Coordinates of C-alpha atoms in Angstrom, one line a residue:
M914 CA -27.4 -11.5 -13.2
K915 CA -27.3 -15.3 -12.9
L916 CA -26.6 -17.0 -9.6
K917 CA -23.1 -18.5 -9.5
F918 CA -23.7 -22.1 -8.9
A919 CA -20.8 -24.3 -7.9
L920 CA -19.8 -27.5 -6.2
M921 CA -18.0 -26.6 -3.0
A922 CA -18.7 -29.8 -1.0
A923 CA -15.0 -31.0 -1.0
A924 CA -13.8 -27.7 0.4
T925 CA -16.4 -27.7 3.1
A926 CA -15.7 -31.3 4.1
A927 CA -12.0 -30.5 4.4
A928 CA -12.8 -27.5 6.6
L929 CA -14.9 -29.6 8.8
L930 CA -12.6 -32.6 9.4
A931 CA -12.4 -33.5 13.0
A932 CA -9.1 -32.8 14.8
P933 CA -7.7 -36.1 16.3
G934 CA -6.8 -36.3 19.9
V935 CA -8.8 -33.3 21.1
I936 CA -10.3 -33.7 24.5
A937 CA -14.1 -33.3 24.6
K938 CA -15.3 -30.3 26.6
P939 CA -18.6 -28.6 27.5
F940 CA -19.1 -25.0 26.4
K941 CA -21.0 -22.8 28.9
W942 CA -22.1 -19.4 27.7
S943 CA -24.5 -16.6 28.5
S944 CA -26.2 -13.4 27.3
A945 CA -28.9 -11.1 28.6
S946 CA -32.0 -12.8 27.2
D947 CA -33.3 -16.3 26.4
I948 CA -34.2 -17.5 23.0
P949 CA -38.0 -16.8 22.2
T950 CA -38.7 -20.3 20.8
L951 CA -37.2 -23.5 19.3
D952 CA -39.7 -23.3 16.4
I953 CA -37.5 -22.5 13.4
H954 CA -40.2 -20.6 11.6
S955 CA -41.9 -18.7 14.5
Q956 CA -39.8 -15.8 15.7
N957 CA -37.2 -14.3 13.4
N958 CA -34.8 -13.4 16.2
A959 CA -31.0 -13.3 15.8
L960 CA -30.2 -15.0 19.1
G961 CA -32.7 -17.7 18.4
N962 CA -31.6 -18.2 14.9
G963 CA -28.0 -18.7 16.1
V964 CA -29.1 -21.4 18.5
H965 CA -31.3 -23.0 15.9
A966 CA -28.3 -23.3 13.6
A967 CA -26.7 -25.7 16.1
I968 CA -29.8 -28.1 16.0
Y969 CA -31.0 -27.6 12.4
D970 CA -29.3 -27.3 9.1
A971 CA -30.2 -25.3 6.1
L972 CA -29.5 -26.1 2.4
V973 CA -26.6 -23.6 2.4
Y974 CA -24.9 -21.7 5.2
Y975 CA -22.4 -18.9 5.4
N976 CA -18.7 -19.6 5.6
S977 CA -17.6 -17.7 8.8
Q978 CA -14.5 -16.3 7.2
T979 CA -15.8 -15.2 3.8
F980 CA -19.6 -14.9 4.5
K981 CA -20.2 -16.6 1.1
P982 CA -22.9 -19.3 1.1
E983 CA -21.5 -22.8 0.9
P984 CA -23.1 -26.3 0.8
Q985 CA -24.8 -27.7 3.9
L986 CA -27.8 -30.0 3.2
A987 CA -27.5 -29.2 -0.5
T988 CA -24.3 -30.3 -2.2
A989 CA -24.9 -28.5 -5.6
W990 CA -27.3 -26.2 -7.3
R991 CA -27.8 -24.9 -10.8
E992 CA -30.1 -22.6 -12.7
I993 CA -32.5 -24.5 -15.0
S994 CA -34.0 -21.2 -16.0
P995 CA -34.1 -17.7 -14.5
T996 CA -37.1 -18.8 -12.5
Q997 CA -36.1 -22.4 -11.8
V998 CA -33.2 -23.4 -9.5
R999 CA -32.4 -27.1 -8.9
F1000 CA -30.8 -28.3 -5.7
T1001 CA -29.1 -31.6 -5.2
L1002 CA -29.4 -32.8 -1.6
R1003 CA -26.7 -34.4 0.5
Q1004 CA -27.3 -38.2 0.7
G1005 CA -27.1 -40.2 3.9
V1006 CA -28.3 -37.4 6.2
K1007 CA -30.4 -38.4 9.1
F1008 CA -32.3 -36.4 11.8
S1009 CA -31.2 -36.9 15.4
D1010 CA -33.7 -39.6 15.9
G1011 CA -32.2 -41.6 13.1
T1012 CA -34.8 -41.1 10.5
P1013 CA -33.5 -40.1 7.0
M1014 CA -33.9 -36.6 5.6
N1015 CA -35.1 -36.4 2.0
A1016 CA -36.8 -34.0 -0.5
D1017 CA -40.2 -34.3 1.2
D1018 CA -38.7 -32.6 4.3
V1019 CA -37.2 -29.8 2.3
V1020 CA -40.4 -29.1 0.4
F1021 CA -42.4 -29.2 3.7
S1022 CA -39.9 -26.9 5.5
I1023 CA -39.8 -24.2 2.9
M1024 CA -43.5 -24.2 2.4
R1025 CA -43.9 -24.1 6.2
A1026 CA -41.8 -21.0 6.3
M1027 CA -44.3 -19.4 3.9
T1028 CA -47.4 -20.0 6.0
K1029 CA -49.5 -17.3 7.7
T1030 CA -48.1 -17.8 11.2
S1031 CA -44.5 -17.9 10.0
N1032 CA -42.2 -15.0 10.8
Y1033 CA -39.8 -16.1 8.1
A1034 CA -41.7 -15.1 4.9
I1035 CA -39.1 -12.4 4.4
Y1036 CA -36.6 -15.2 3.5
T1037 CA -39.0 -16.8 1.0
Q1038 CA -39.4 -13.6 -0.9
G1039 CA -39.7 -14.5 -4.6
I1040 CA -40.3 -18.2 -4.1
D1041 CA -43.5 -19.5 -5.6
R1042 CA -43.2 -23.1 -4.6
V1043 CA -40.7 -25.9 -4.1
V1044 CA -41.2 -29.1 -6.1
K1045 CA -39.8 -32.6 -5.4
V1046 CA -37.9 -34.0 -8.4
N1047 CA -36.9 -37.2 -6.6
D1048 CA -35.8 -38.1 -3.1
N1049 CA -32.5 -36.3 -3.5
T1050 CA -33.4 -33.3 -5.7
V1051 CA -35.8 -30.3 -5.4
D1052 CA -36.6 -27.4 -7.7
F1053 CA -37.3 -23.9 -6.4
M1054 CA -39.9 -22.4 -8.7
M1055 CA -39.5 -18.6 -8.5
K1056 CA -42.1 -15.9 -9.2
S1057 CA -39.3 -13.9 -10.8
P1058 CA -35.5 -14.0 -10.9
N1059 CA -34.1 -13.6 -7.4
P1060 CA -30.5 -12.4 -7.1
V1061 CA -30.3 -13.1 -3.3
L1062 CA -31.9 -16.6 -3.1
L1063 CA -28.8 -18.3 -1.7
N1064 CA -28.4 -15.6 1.0
Q1065 CA -32.1 -16.1 2.0
L1066 CA -31.7 -19.9 2.2
T1067 CA -29.0 -19.6 4.9
E1068 CA -31.9 -18.8 7.4
L1069 CA -34.4 -21.4 6.2
R1070 CA -33.6 -24.5 8.1
I1071 CA -35.0 -28.0 7.5
M1072 CA -37.4 -29.8 9.8
S1073 CA -38.7 -33.4 9.7
K1074 CA -42.1 -33.5 8.0
A1075 CA -43.1 -36.7 9.7
W1076 CA -42.1 -35.3 13.1
A1077 CA -44.1 -32.1 12.6
E1078 CA -47.1 -34.0 11.4
K1079 CA -47.0 -36.5 14.3
N1080 CA -46.6 -33.7 16.8
R1081 CA -49.2 -31.3 15.4
S1082 CA -46.6 -28.7 14.4
V1083 CA -47.3 -28.5 10.7
E1084 CA -47.8 -24.7 11.1
P1085 CA -45.4 -22.5 13.1
K1086 CA -46.3 -21.1 16.5
D1087 CA -47.9 -17.6 16.1
I1088 CA -45.7 -15.3 18.2
R1089 CA -48.5 -12.8 18.7
T1090 CA -50.4 -15.3 20.8
K1091 CA -49.7 -17.4 23.8
D1092 CA -50.7 -20.6 22.1
E1093 CA -47.9 -23.1 21.8
T1094 CA -47.1 -26.0 19.4
F1095 CA -44.9 -29.0 20.2
A1096 CA -42.1 -27.4 18.1
H1097 CA -42.0 -24.4 20.3
R1098 CA -40.4 -26.3 23.2
N1099 CA -39.0 -29.3 21.3
A1100 CA -36.7 -29.8 18.4
L1101 CA -35.6 -32.5 15.8
G1102 CA -33.0 -31.5 13.3
T1103 CA -30.0 -32.8 11.4
G1104 CA -27.5 -30.4 13.0
Q1105 CA -24.3 -31.0 15.0
F1106 CA -26.3 -30.9 18.3
M1107 CA -29.6 -32.0 19.6
L1108 CA -31.9 -30.7 22.3
K1109 CA -31.4 -32.3 25.8
E1110 CA -33.5 -29.8 27.8
W1111 CA -34.9 -26.3 27.7
Q1112 CA -36.2 -24.5 30.8
P1113 CA -37.2 -21.0 29.4
D1114 CA -35.3 -18.2 31.1
Q1115 CA -33.2 -20.7 33.1
K1116 CA -31.2 -23.1 31.0
L1117 CA -30.8 -24.6 27.5
V1118 CA -28.7 -27.8 27.1
L1119 CA -27.6 -29.2 23.8
V1120 CA -25.6 -32.4 23.3
R1121 CA -23.8 -33.9 20.3
N1122 CA -26.1 -35.5 17.7
P1123 CA -24.9 -39.1 17.3
N1124 CA -26.4 -39.2 13.8
Y1125 CA -24.7 -36.0 12.5
W1126 CA -23.7 -36.3 8.9
G1127 CA -20.5 -34.3 9.0
N1128 CA -17.3 -34.0 11.0
V1129 CA -16.3 -30.9 12.9
T1130 CA -13.1 -29.3 14.3
S1131 CA -14.8 -28.4 17.5
N1132 CA -14.2 -30.5 20.6
V1133 CA -17.4 -29.3 22.3
T1134 CA -19.7 -32.1 23.2
E1135 CA -22.2 -30.2 25.3
I1136 CA -23.5 -26.6 25.0
I1137 CA -25.1 -25.1 28.1
Y1138 CA -26.7 -21.7 27.7
T1139 CA -27.8 -19.7 30.7
P1140 CA -29.5 -16.4 30.2
I1141 CA -28.4 -13.8 32.8
K1142 CA -30.2 -10.5 32.6
S1143 CA -28.0 -8.7 35.2
E1144 CA -24.8 -7.3 33.6
A1145 CA -23.0 -7.5 36.9
T1146 CA -24.0 -11.1 37.5
R1147 CA -23.2 -12.1 34.0
V1148 CA -19.6 -10.7 34.3
A1149 CA -19.2 -12.2 37.8
A1150 CA -20.1 -15.7 36.3
L1151 CA -17.3 -15.3 33.7
L1152 CA -14.8 -14.0 36.2
S1153 CA -15.5 -16.9 38.6
G1154 CA -15.2 -19.5 35.8
E1155 CA -18.8 -20.5 36.0
I1156 CA -19.3 -19.8 32.3
D1157 CA -16.8 -19.7 29.5
F1158 CA -18.2 -17.0 27.2
I1159 CA -20.4 -13.9 27.2
L1160 CA -22.0 -12.8 24.0
D1161 CA -22.8 -9.3 25.3
P1162 CA -20.5 -7.9 28.0
S1163 CA -21.5 -4.4 29.2
P1164 CA -19.3 -1.5 27.9
Q1165 CA -18.6 -0.4 31.5
D1166 CA -17.0 -3.8 32.3
L1167 CA -14.7 -4.1 29.2
A1168 CA -11.7 -2.4 30.6
R1169 CA -11.3 -4.8 33.5
L1170 CA -12.2 -7.8 31.4
R1171 CA -9.4 -6.8 28.9
A1172 CA -7.0 -6.4 31.8
N1173 CA -7.7 -9.9 33.2
Q1174 CA -4.9 -12.3 32.2
N1175 CA -7.3 -15.3 32.3
L1176 CA -9.7 -13.7 29.8
K1177 CA -9.8 -12.2 26.3
V1178 CA -12.1 -9.8 24.5
I1179 CA -12.5 -9.8 20.7
D1180 CA -14.4 -7.0 18.9
G1181 CA -16.2 -6.5 15.6
V1182 CA -18.8 -4.3 13.9
E1183 CA -22.1 -6.1 13.7
N1184 CA -24.3 -5.8 10.7
R1185 CA -27.1 -4.6 13.0
T1186 CA -28.5 -1.1 13.2
I1187 CA -30.4 0.2 16.3
F1188 CA -33.3 2.6 15.6
F1189 CA -36.6 3.8 16.8
G1190 CA -39.8 3.1 14.9
M1191 CA -43.0 5.2 15.2
D1192 CA -46.7 4.6 14.8
Q1193 CA -47.6 6.4 11.6
H1194 CA -51.0 4.6 11.2
R1195 CA -53.4 5.3 14.0
D1196 CA -55.4 8.5 13.9
E1197 CA -54.9 9.0 17.6
L1198 CA -52.1 7.6 19.8
P1199 CA -53.3 5.6 22.9
G1200 CA -52.2 7.3 26.1
S1201 CA -51.2 10.6 24.5
N1202 CA -52.6 14.0 25.6
I1203 CA -53.1 14.9 22.0
K1204 CA -56.6 13.9 21.1
G1205 CA -58.1 13.4 17.6
K1206 CA -54.8 13.2 15.8
N1207 CA -51.4 11.5 15.7
P1208 CA -48.4 13.8 15.9
L1209 CA -46.1 11.0 14.6
K1210 CA -47.8 11.1 11.2
D1211 CA -46.1 14.5 10.6
V1212 CA -42.6 14.3 9.2
R1213 CA -41.7 17.5 11.0
V1214 CA -42.4 15.8 14.3
R1215 CA -40.4 12.7 13.4
R1216 CA -37.6 15.0 12.3
A1217 CA -37.7 16.9 15.5
L1218 CA -37.5 13.7 17.5
Y1219 CA -34.5 12.7 15.4
Q1220 CA -32.7 16.0 15.8
A1221 CA -33.3 16.2 19.5
I1222 CA -31.1 13.0 20.0
D1223 CA -27.5 13.7 20.9
S1224 CA -25.9 10.7 19.2
D1225 CA -22.4 11.7 20.1
S1226 CA -23.3 11.7 23.8
L1227 CA -24.9 8.2 23.4
H1228 CA -21.8 7.1 21.7
R1229 CA -19.4 8.5 24.3
V1230 CA -21.3 8.1 27.5
T1231 CA -24.0 5.4 27.2
M1232 CA -22.2 3.1 24.8
R1233 CA -18.7 4.0 25.9
G1234 CA -17.5 4.0 22.3
L1235 CA -19.2 0.6 21.3
S1236 CA -21.3 2.1 18.6
Q1237 CA -21.0 3.7 15.2
P1238 CA -23.6 6.6 14.9
T1239 CA -25.4 6.4 11.6
G1240 CA -28.1 8.1 9.7
T1241 CA -29.5 5.1 7.8
L1242 CA -31.1 1.8 8.4
V1243 CA -28.2 -0.5 7.3
A1244 CA -24.6 -1.0 8.3
P1245 CA -21.6 -0.6 6.0
Q1246 CA -21.3 -4.3 5.3
V1247 CA -24.8 -4.3 3.6
Q1248 CA -25.3 -4.0 -0.1
G1249 CA -26.9 -0.5 -0.8
W1250 CA -25.1 1.4 1.9
T1251 CA -23.3 4.6 1.0
E1252 CA -21.3 7.2 3.0
S1253 CA -23.8 9.9 2.2
L1254 CA -26.7 7.9 3.5
H1255 CA -24.7 7.1 6.7
R1256 CA -24.4 10.9 7.5
R1257 CA -26.8 11.9 10.3
L1258 CA -29.0 14.9 10.5
P1259 CA -27.4 17.4 12.9
Y1260 CA -28.2 17.4 16.6
D1261 CA -30.2 20.7 17.0
V1262 CA -32.5 21.2 20.0
E1263 CA -33.6 24.7 19.0
G1264 CA -34.3 23.5 15.5
A1265 CA -36.3 20.5 16.9
K1266 CA -38.4 22.9 19.0
K1267 CA -39.1 25.0 15.9
L1268 CA -40.2 22.0 13.9
L1269 CA -42.6 20.9 16.7
A1270 CA -44.0 24.4 16.8
E1271 CA -44.5 24.5 13.0
A1272 CA -46.3 21.1 13.2
G1273 CA -48.7 22.6 15.8
Y1274 CA -47.1 21.3 19.0
P1275 CA -45.2 24.2 20.6
Q1276 CA -45.6 22.7 24.1
G1277 CA -44.7 19.2 22.9
F1278 CA -46.8 16.2 23.7
E1279 CA -47.0 13.0 25.7
V1280 CA -46.3 9.7 24.0
D1281 CA -45.9 6.0 24.8
F1282 CA -42.3 4.8 24.4
A1283 CA -41.4 1.0 24.6
C1284 CA -38.0 -0.6 24.7
P1285 CA -36.5 -4.0 25.4
N1286 CA -34.3 -4.3 28.5
N1287 CA -32.3 -7.5 27.7
R1288 CA -31.8 -7.6 23.9
Y1289 CA -29.3 -5.0 22.7
I1290 CA -26.2 -3.5 24.2
N1291 CA -27.4 -1.0 26.9
D1292 CA -30.9 -0.9 25.3
E1293 CA -32.7 0.3 28.5
E1294 CA -30.0 2.9 29.2
I1295 CA -30.2 4.2 25.7
C1296 CA -33.9 4.7 26.0
Q1297 CA -33.6 6.4 29.4
A1298 CA -31.0 8.8 27.9
V1299 CA -33.2 9.6 24.9
T1300 CA -36.3 10.1 27.2
A1301 CA -34.3 12.9 28.9
M1302 CA -33.2 14.4 25.5
W1303 CA -36.8 14.5 24.2
S1304 CA -37.9 16.2 27.4
R1305 CA -35.7 19.2 26.4
I1306 CA -38.1 19.8 23.4
G1307 CA -41.3 19.2 25.4
V1308 CA -41.9 15.6 24.3
R1309 CA -42.8 13.7 27.5
A1310 CA -42.1 10.1 26.6
K1311 CA -43.6 7.6 29.0
L1312 CA -40.9 4.9 29.0
R1313 CA -41.7 1.3 29.6
T1314 CA -39.2 -1.6 29.2
L1315 CA -39.9 -5.3 28.8
P1316 CA -37.9 -8.5 28.4
L1317 CA -37.4 -9.8 24.9
V1318 CA -39.9 -12.7 25.1
T1319 CA -42.8 -10.3 25.8
Y1320 CA -41.5 -7.2 24.0
F1321 CA -41.5 -8.6 20.4
P1322 CA -44.9 -10.1 20.5
M1323 CA -46.2 -6.8 21.9
I1324 CA -44.7 -4.5 19.2
Q1325 CA -46.0 -6.9 16.5
R1326 CA -49.5 -6.5 17.9
H1327 CA -48.9 -2.7 17.2
E1328 CA -49.2 -1.8 20.9
A1329 CA -46.3 0.7 21.0
S1330 CA -46.3 4.3 19.8
I1331 CA -42.5 4.6 19.6
Y1332 CA -40.4 1.5 19.9
M1333 CA -36.8 0.4 19.8
L1334 CA -35.7 -2.2 17.3
G1335 CA -32.2 -3.5 16.3
W1336 CA -32.2 -4.9 12.8
G1337 CA -29.5 -7.3 11.6
V1338 CA -29.3 -8.2 7.9
P1339 CA -28.7 -11.9 7.5
T1340 CA -28.7 -11.6 3.7
F1341 CA -26.1 -8.7 3.7
D1342 CA -28.5 -7.0 1.2
A1343 CA -30.6 -3.8 1.9
L1344 CA -33.7 -5.5 0.4
Y1345 CA -34.0 -7.5 3.6
S1346 CA -34.3 -4.2 5.6
L1347 CA -36.4 -2.2 3.1
Q1348 CA -38.9 -5.0 2.6
S1349 CA -39.2 -5.8 6.3
L1350 CA -39.2 -2.3 7.7
T1351 CA -40.4 0.2 5.1
R1352 CA -42.6 -1.7 2.5
T1353 CA -46.3 -1.3 3.1
M1354 CA -47.5 -4.3 5.0
G1355 CA -48.7 -7.1 2.8
Q1356 CA -48.0 -10.7 1.8
G1357 CA -44.8 -12.7 1.5
G1358 CA -42.8 -10.8 4.1
D1359 CA -43.7 -7.3 2.9
G1360 CA -43.6 -5.1 6.0
N1361 CA -43.4 -8.0 8.4
Y1362 CA -41.6 -5.8 11.0
N1363 CA -43.0 -2.5 9.8
V1364 CA -44.9 -2.3 13.1
G1365 CA -45.2 1.4 12.9
R1366 CA -47.1 0.8 9.6
Y1367 CA -45.2 3.4 7.6
S1368 CA -46.4 3.5 4.0
N1369 CA -44.9 5.4 1.0
A1370 CA -46.0 4.7 -2.6
R1371 CA -42.6 5.3 -4.2
M1372 CA -40.9 3.1 -1.6
D1373 CA -43.2 0.3 -2.5
V1374 CA -42.3 0.7 -6.2
V1375 CA -38.6 0.7 -5.3
V1376 CA -38.7 -2.4 -3.1
D1377 CA -40.7 -4.4 -5.6
R1378 CA -38.3 -3.5 -8.3
V1379 CA -35.3 -4.6 -6.2
K1380 CA -36.9 -7.9 -5.5
V1381 CA -36.6 -8.9 -9.2
E1382 CA -33.8 -6.7 -10.6
T1383 CA -30.7 -8.8 -11.6
D1384 CA -28.6 -6.0 -13.2
L1385 CA -26.3 -5.2 -10.3
P1386 CA -25.6 -1.5 -11.0
V1387 CA -29.3 -0.9 -11.6
R1388 CA -30.2 -2.8 -8.5
N1389 CA -27.7 -0.9 -6.3
R1390 CA -29.2 2.4 -7.5
F1391 CA -32.6 1.3 -6.4
L1392 CA -31.4 0.0 -3.1
T1393 CA -29.8 3.4 -2.4
E1394 CA -32.9 5.2 -3.5
G1395 CA -35.0 3.2 -1.1
L1396 CA -32.6 4.0 1.8
Q1397 CA -32.7 7.7 0.7
I1398 CA -36.5 7.8 0.8
S1399 CA -36.4 6.4 4.3
N1400 CA -34.0 9.1 5.3
D1401 CA -35.9 11.9 3.6
T1402 CA -39.3 10.8 5.1
V1403 CA -37.8 9.8 8.5
S1404 CA -39.5 6.5 8.2
H1405 CA -37.5 5.6 11.4
I1406 CA -35.0 7.3 13.6
P1407 CA -31.6 5.6 13.1
L1408 CA -29.2 5.6 16.1
H1409 CA -26.1 3.5 15.5
N1410 CA -24.6 0.3 14.3
Q1411 CA -23.6 -2.0 17.2
I1412 CA -19.9 -2.8 17.8
I1413 CA -19.9 -6.2 19.4
P1414 CA -17.4 -7.4 22.0
W1415 CA -17.2 -11.0 22.9
A1416 CA -15.6 -11.9 26.3
M1417 CA -14.3 -15.4 27.1
K1418 CA -11.9 -17.5 28.9
R1419 CA -8.4 -17.4 27.3
N1420 CA -8.7 -21.1 26.5
V1421 CA -11.8 -20.6 24.3
E1422 CA -11.4 -20.3 20.5
V1423 CA -14.2 -18.8 18.4
V1424 CA -14.5 -17.0 15.1
H1425 CA -16.1 -13.6 15.5
R1426 CA -19.0 -13.1 13.0
A1427 CA -20.6 -9.9 11.8
D1428 CA -24.0 -11.4 12.5
N1429 CA -23.1 -11.8 16.2
R1430 CA -23.6 -15.6 16.2
L1431 CA -21.3 -18.4 17.1
D1432 CA -20.3 -21.0 14.5
W1433 CA -20.7 -24.2 16.5
R1434 CA -18.5 -26.1 14.0
L1435 CA -15.4 -24.0 14.9
I1436 CA -15.5 -23.6 18.7
K1437 CA -12.8 -25.1 20.8
V1438 CA -12.3 -25.2 24.6
N1439 CA -8.6 -26.0 25.1

C-alpha cells in the first residue's frame, strides 16, 4: 500500500490563522507528575511528549479533530520509490534564537533519535538513514516499505544541530543513568512556545516564541505548568482559581467538579491501556522466597495472577467507572484491535489457586511488585487493590510505589519483578505496542519497553512481518495474530483502557484528544 502523499499546507494555514482582537492570557495547568526531561529523544513519555510539542515541531503532526497527519515543518512529501520518501521542508522557519532551520537539522534530529541512548528508536522503525538533497529537501531511505512512516514522524521533533553540538548534546540523555546533558534541562525549538524556566517537580514556564513561523487561534501567551502530586491539593487549586486546568482529576472528585457552575469537565476514551508486566527472564526473582527458579516464567502462574484480578471491582470501586476493562494490550482506536481480543479471561479465584498448585506453588509465593504513584489515574490505588486480590490465592506481593521520574528508569534497568505500565499508541497502530512490549529485545526499538524480557519466536516473526507488510488486509491479520499470541501466552496482564476526564474553568476552551495531550495551537482562555 503506497503512502498517500498530498499538499495540505493551505488547509493547515487556514486553521491556524490568528483570531483578531483576542486578549492575551496565561494558561495555568497541572497534573500529578512532572515531565521527566526536556530532551526530545531521551524518555518516551506521553506527558513529556505533549509538552515537547509546544516547544519543538515535527515534520508532520496530527490534526486534533481527524487524527490524520498534516504538514508542520514539512509542506509536502512524495514517494520516489517504495523505500525512498522525499520531504519538502517549510521555508523561512527559525529556531527561537533566530537561527534558520534547514535540512541539516532534520537529518541530525532523525539520526539522533536512532542513537543508542535514544528512547525513540521505536519511531524510527524501518528508517535506514536520512539524506540531505538540498537545504529545503530531505530523503528518507527506508530498509523496506513502511506503511506507518507518517504516524511515526508525528513524535520525531526537530532540534538545532548547531545548538546540540555547541552544548554537548549530540546524543540524548540516557534515562537509565543520572548523567545529564544540556538538552535535559534546556530547549531550543521552532515551536509556538519557548522555554523560560524549568524547576523540576516545581514549575515549568513557557512563553511565546517571537520567531514562530505560523499563526495560531490561541490567545495564550504564557504556559505555566505546576505538578501537584496530591489529588486533593490539585483539585483545591482548580476550585480556588489558582490553576485553569487539570489533566487528571481524581474519579472521586468528579461529581462535585461537574456540579460546580464555574467549572466544566469533558471526557474521552484514551488510546492507553494499563497493564502489568512480569519478569520472564531471570532464573530466580530477587526478594522472592522461591529459590532456584522464577515462577513468572510459567504461563500457568501468569494466568493465575490474571484470573485473580477482579476487574469489575477495579472498574466500579477503584476507578469509579473511569475505565474500560480489557483483555488485550491496545485500545479500540488502534489498528489491529478486535472485539474477541478485548474479551477478558474470567475472574476465578478458585481456578487461579488450581493453576498455581499445578505449577508447583500450592502455597503461593512472595514477589516484588512495583508501581508508579503519580502517572496514571489511581495507579497506586489500583496496585493496592490488586495486592489484596493476589493475597487471596497466596501470592504475597511486596508493593513499592515510586514517582514517575524514578520509576521509569528503575523498570528499564530491569529492577522490578512485576510492574505497572500504561501504554498509549501515538501511531494508532498495534505494531507500536507489539514491537515495544512483546518483541524480543534487540535493535531499532525492538522490545524497548519489554522490560520483563518476554520472548516468543512466533511473535518475533509476526512483528517483523508487520513492519514491512503493505497489503492492509494481510497486515491486519498479522496484527491480530500478534495480539492473540500475547493473550494466549499472557505476555502481560491487561487491566483496562483509561477514560480521561479533563477538568477546567468554564472560560477555558480546549480540544480533547485520545492521546491525552493538549493542542497548544487551539487553547483559548476567554
